[in-house]
Short mmCIF file of N, CA and C in Angstrom, two decimals:
data_model
loop_
_atom_site.label_atom_id
_atom_site.label_comp_id
_atom_site.label_asym_id
_atom_site.label_seq_id
_atom_site.Cartn_x
_atom_site.Cartn_y
_atom_site.Cartn_z
N UNK T 1 83.52 95.59 108.30
CA UNK T 1 84.62 95.30 109.18
C UNK T 1 85.84 94.94 108.32
N UNK T 2 86.97 95.52 108.62
CA UNK T 2 88.19 95.26 107.85
C UNK T 2 88.59 93.79 107.94
N UNK T 3 89.27 93.33 106.90
CA UNK T 3 89.77 91.96 106.86
C UNK T 3 91.22 92.00 106.38
N UNK T 4 91.98 91.02 106.82
CA UNK T 4 93.42 91.03 106.56
C UNK T 4 93.89 89.69 106.02
N UNK T 5 94.86 89.75 105.12
CA UNK T 5 95.61 88.59 104.67
C UNK T 5 96.95 88.67 105.39
N UNK T 6 97.35 87.59 106.03
CA UNK T 6 98.65 87.51 106.70
C UNK T 6 99.38 86.33 106.09
N UNK T 7 100.54 86.60 105.50
CA UNK T 7 101.27 85.56 104.80
C UNK T 7 102.73 85.53 105.22
N UNK T 8 103.24 84.33 105.35
CA UNK T 8 104.66 84.08 105.57
C UNK T 8 105.14 83.38 104.31
N UNK T 9 105.95 84.06 103.52
CA UNK T 9 106.34 83.58 102.20
C UNK T 9 107.83 83.25 102.19
N UNK T 10 108.14 82.01 101.82
CA UNK T 10 109.53 81.57 101.67
C UNK T 10 109.81 81.48 100.17
N UNK T 11 110.48 82.47 99.64
CA UNK T 11 110.74 82.56 98.19
C UNK T 11 111.80 81.54 97.81
N UNK T 12 111.47 80.66 96.86
CA UNK T 12 112.39 79.62 96.38
C UNK T 12 113.01 79.98 95.03
N UNK T 13 112.29 80.76 94.22
CA UNK T 13 112.76 81.17 92.90
C UNK T 13 112.60 82.69 92.81
N UNK T 14 113.63 83.45 93.23
CA UNK T 14 113.51 84.91 93.28
C UNK T 14 113.17 85.57 91.94
N UNK T 15 113.72 85.06 90.85
CA UNK T 15 113.43 85.66 89.55
C UNK T 15 111.96 85.52 89.18
N UNK T 16 111.42 84.34 89.38
CA UNK T 16 110.00 84.11 89.08
C UNK T 16 109.12 84.90 90.05
N UNK T 17 109.53 84.97 91.31
CA UNK T 17 108.75 85.70 92.31
C UNK T 17 108.67 87.18 91.97
N UNK T 18 109.69 87.72 91.31
CA UNK T 18 109.65 89.13 90.88
C UNK T 18 108.46 89.38 89.96
N UNK T 19 108.12 88.40 89.13
CA UNK T 19 106.94 88.53 88.26
C UNK T 19 105.69 88.74 89.12
N UNK T 20 105.56 87.93 90.17
CA UNK T 20 104.42 88.04 91.08
C UNK T 20 104.40 89.43 91.72
N UNK T 21 105.56 89.87 92.18
CA UNK T 21 105.67 91.16 92.86
C UNK T 21 105.28 92.32 91.94
N UNK T 22 105.50 92.17 90.64
CA UNK T 22 105.13 93.22 89.69
C UNK T 22 103.63 93.21 89.41
N UNK T 23 103.03 92.03 89.34
CA UNK T 23 101.61 91.90 88.98
C UNK T 23 100.66 92.29 90.11
N UNK T 24 101.00 91.90 91.32
CA UNK T 24 100.05 91.94 92.42
C UNK T 24 99.59 93.32 92.87
N UNK T 25 100.46 94.33 92.98
CA UNK T 25 99.97 95.62 93.50
C UNK T 25 98.78 96.21 92.74
N UNK T 26 98.80 96.18 91.42
CA UNK T 26 97.68 96.74 90.66
C UNK T 26 96.41 95.92 90.83
N UNK T 27 96.56 94.60 90.89
CA UNK T 27 95.38 93.74 91.10
C UNK T 27 94.80 94.01 92.49
N UNK T 28 95.67 94.10 93.48
CA UNK T 28 95.25 94.37 94.85
C UNK T 28 94.47 95.68 94.92
N UNK T 29 95.02 96.70 94.29
CA UNK T 29 94.39 98.02 94.29
C UNK T 29 93.02 97.98 93.63
N UNK T 30 92.89 97.22 92.53
CA UNK T 30 91.62 97.09 91.82
C UNK T 30 90.51 96.59 92.74
N UNK T 31 90.89 95.73 93.69
CA UNK T 31 89.89 95.15 94.60
C UNK T 31 89.85 95.87 95.95
N UNK T 32 90.44 97.05 96.02
CA UNK T 32 90.36 97.86 97.23
C UNK T 32 91.30 97.42 98.33
N UNK T 33 92.27 96.59 98.01
CA UNK T 33 93.22 96.15 99.02
C UNK T 33 94.45 97.04 99.07
N UNK T 34 95.17 96.94 100.16
CA UNK T 34 96.42 97.67 100.29
C UNK T 34 97.39 96.90 101.17
N UNK T 35 98.67 97.09 100.89
CA UNK T 35 99.70 96.47 101.71
C UNK T 35 99.90 97.27 102.99
N UNK T 36 99.99 96.58 104.11
CA UNK T 36 100.40 97.19 105.37
C UNK T 36 101.85 96.81 105.66
N UNK T 37 102.20 95.57 105.31
CA UNK T 37 103.57 95.06 105.45
C UNK T 37 103.87 94.28 104.18
N UNK T 38 105.05 94.49 103.63
CA UNK T 38 105.43 93.76 102.41
C UNK T 38 106.93 93.48 102.50
N UNK T 39 107.28 92.43 103.25
CA UNK T 39 108.69 92.12 103.46
C UNK T 39 109.26 93.06 104.51
N UNK T 40 110.55 93.29 104.45
CA UNK T 40 111.18 94.17 105.42
C UNK T 40 111.65 93.40 106.65
N UNK T 41 112.24 94.13 107.55
CA UNK T 41 112.80 93.51 108.75
C UNK T 41 111.71 93.08 109.72
N UNK T 42 111.91 91.94 110.34
CA UNK T 42 111.00 91.41 111.34
C UNK T 42 111.84 91.06 112.57
N UNK T 43 111.36 91.42 113.73
CA UNK T 43 112.06 91.09 114.97
C UNK T 43 111.14 90.24 115.83
N UNK T 44 111.59 89.05 116.19
CA UNK T 44 110.82 88.17 117.06
C UNK T 44 111.05 88.63 118.50
N UNK T 45 109.97 88.95 119.20
CA UNK T 45 110.09 89.38 120.59
C UNK T 45 109.53 88.33 121.56
N UNK T 46 108.84 87.32 120.99
CA UNK T 46 108.31 86.25 121.83
C UNK T 46 108.00 85.05 120.93
N UNK T 47 108.25 83.87 121.41
CA UNK T 47 107.93 82.66 120.66
C UNK T 47 109.03 82.23 119.73
N UNK T 48 108.70 81.26 118.86
CA UNK T 48 109.70 80.65 118.00
C UNK T 48 109.45 80.86 116.51
N UNK T 49 108.35 81.53 116.16
CA UNK T 49 108.03 81.76 114.75
C UNK T 49 108.99 82.80 114.19
N UNK T 50 109.70 82.43 113.14
CA UNK T 50 110.60 83.36 112.45
C UNK T 50 110.12 83.43 110.99
N UNK T 51 109.32 84.43 110.67
CA UNK T 51 108.80 84.54 109.31
C UNK T 51 109.93 84.75 108.30
N UNK T 52 109.74 84.22 107.11
CA UNK T 52 110.68 84.42 106.02
C UNK T 52 110.48 85.79 105.40
N UNK T 53 109.32 86.00 104.83
CA UNK T 53 108.93 87.28 104.24
C UNK T 53 107.50 87.51 104.70
N UNK T 54 107.32 88.43 105.60
CA UNK T 54 106.00 88.68 106.18
C UNK T 54 105.25 89.70 105.33
N UNK T 55 104.00 89.35 105.00
CA UNK T 55 103.15 90.24 104.21
C UNK T 55 101.80 90.35 104.90
N UNK T 56 101.31 91.58 105.04
CA UNK T 56 99.97 91.82 105.58
C UNK T 56 99.26 92.78 104.63
N UNK T 57 98.06 92.37 104.21
CA UNK T 57 97.23 93.19 103.32
C UNK T 57 95.89 93.45 104.00
N UNK T 58 95.32 94.60 103.71
CA UNK T 58 94.04 94.98 104.31
C UNK T 58 93.00 95.19 103.23
N UNK T 59 91.77 94.73 103.51
CA UNK T 59 90.61 94.94 102.65
C UNK T 59 89.48 95.49 103.51
N UNK T 60 88.48 96.07 102.88
CA UNK T 60 87.36 96.64 103.63
C UNK T 60 86.49 95.58 104.30
N UNK T 61 86.50 94.35 103.76
CA UNK T 61 85.67 93.28 104.32
C UNK T 61 86.22 91.93 103.89
N UNK T 62 85.78 90.89 104.58
CA UNK T 62 86.19 89.53 104.21
C UNK T 62 85.62 89.19 102.83
N UNK T 63 84.42 89.69 102.53
CA UNK T 63 83.82 89.42 101.22
C UNK T 63 84.67 90.03 100.10
N UNK T 64 85.16 91.25 100.31
CA UNK T 64 85.98 91.90 99.29
C UNK T 64 87.33 91.19 99.17
N UNK T 65 87.89 90.77 100.28
CA UNK T 65 89.14 90.01 100.26
C UNK T 65 88.97 88.75 99.43
N UNK T 66 87.90 88.03 99.64
CA UNK T 66 87.66 86.78 98.90
C UNK T 66 87.40 87.04 97.42
N UNK T 67 86.75 88.18 97.09
CA UNK T 67 86.57 88.54 95.69
C UNK T 67 87.93 88.69 95.02
N UNK T 68 88.87 89.36 95.70
CA UNK T 68 90.22 89.52 95.16
C UNK T 68 90.91 88.16 95.02
N UNK T 69 90.94 87.38 96.09
CA UNK T 69 91.69 86.13 96.10
C UNK T 69 91.17 85.13 95.06
N UNK T 70 89.87 85.11 94.87
CA UNK T 70 89.25 84.16 93.93
C UNK T 70 89.00 84.75 92.54
N UNK T 71 89.48 85.96 92.30
CA UNK T 71 89.19 86.63 91.04
C UNK T 71 90.00 86.06 89.88
N UNK T 72 89.46 86.16 88.67
CA UNK T 72 90.23 85.78 87.48
C UNK T 72 91.48 86.66 87.33
N UNK T 73 91.41 87.90 87.82
CA UNK T 73 92.55 88.81 87.74
C UNK T 73 93.75 88.29 88.52
N UNK T 74 93.49 87.66 89.66
CA UNK T 74 94.57 87.20 90.54
C UNK T 74 95.03 85.77 90.23
N UNK T 75 94.28 85.02 89.46
CA UNK T 75 94.57 83.61 89.21
C UNK T 75 95.99 83.36 88.71
N UNK T 76 96.42 84.10 87.68
CA UNK T 76 97.75 83.89 87.12
C UNK T 76 98.84 84.29 88.12
N UNK T 77 98.65 85.41 88.81
CA UNK T 77 99.63 85.85 89.81
C UNK T 77 99.74 84.82 90.93
N UNK T 78 98.62 84.30 91.40
CA UNK T 78 98.62 83.30 92.45
C UNK T 78 99.42 82.07 92.04
N UNK T 79 99.22 81.64 90.81
CA UNK T 79 99.95 80.48 90.29
C UNK T 79 101.45 80.73 90.31
N UNK T 80 101.86 81.93 89.91
CA UNK T 80 103.29 82.29 89.92
C UNK T 80 103.83 82.25 91.35
N UNK T 81 103.06 82.81 92.30
CA UNK T 81 103.52 82.78 93.70
C UNK T 81 103.66 81.35 94.19
N UNK T 82 102.70 80.52 93.89
CA UNK T 82 102.74 79.15 94.36
C UNK T 82 103.87 78.35 93.72
N UNK T 83 104.23 78.68 92.49
CA UNK T 83 105.34 78.00 91.81
C UNK T 83 106.70 78.50 92.27
N UNK T 84 106.77 79.73 92.76
CA UNK T 84 108.06 80.32 93.10
C UNK T 84 108.33 80.42 94.61
N UNK T 85 107.38 79.97 95.42
CA UNK T 85 107.55 80.08 96.88
C UNK T 85 106.71 79.04 97.60
N UNK T 86 107.01 78.90 98.88
CA UNK T 86 106.16 78.13 99.79
C UNK T 86 105.59 79.14 100.77
N UNK T 87 104.28 79.08 100.97
CA UNK T 87 103.63 80.11 101.79
C UNK T 87 102.68 79.51 102.80
N UNK T 88 102.55 80.20 103.91
CA UNK T 88 101.48 79.98 104.87
C UNK T 88 100.66 81.26 104.84
N UNK T 89 99.36 81.13 104.55
CA UNK T 89 98.51 82.29 104.37
C UNK T 89 97.24 82.10 105.20
N UNK T 90 96.89 83.10 105.97
CA UNK T 90 95.62 83.10 106.71
C UNK T 90 94.89 84.39 106.42
N UNK T 91 93.56 84.35 106.56
CA UNK T 91 92.77 85.56 106.49
C UNK T 91 92.07 85.73 107.83
N UNK T 92 91.89 86.98 108.23
CA UNK T 92 91.27 87.25 109.53
C UNK T 92 90.47 88.53 109.46
N UNK T 93 89.34 88.54 110.15
CA UNK T 93 88.56 89.76 110.27
C UNK T 93 89.14 90.60 111.41
N UNK T 94 89.07 91.91 111.22
CA UNK T 94 89.52 92.83 112.26
C UNK T 94 88.44 92.98 113.32
N UNK T 95 88.64 93.91 114.22
CA UNK T 95 87.67 94.17 115.27
C UNK T 95 86.88 95.43 114.90
N UNK T 96 85.66 95.47 115.35
CA UNK T 96 84.84 96.66 115.12
C UNK T 96 85.32 97.76 116.06
N UNK T 97 85.37 98.98 115.50
CA UNK T 97 85.83 100.08 116.36
C UNK T 97 84.68 100.83 116.97
#
């Protein structure tokens, strides 16, 4: 069953965050993940949540997602993201088709 990372990222240090943006795609790909949304325009049609930078990533399973997130490959990139932004991140399983 597919699993997703959904993140609302408020970038505080754009120059440092660029480092994260350069590192992450190859690491994500190594673990079978892919971006579905990576920034871009967001339109609120209901409610009060106004995301800063919305990111959605897809993995084949929650287990594979956690392998990526907890991997030694992602550790340095994660630290850069946490130092250069404030984020709200959730993971969720998709529905079976």
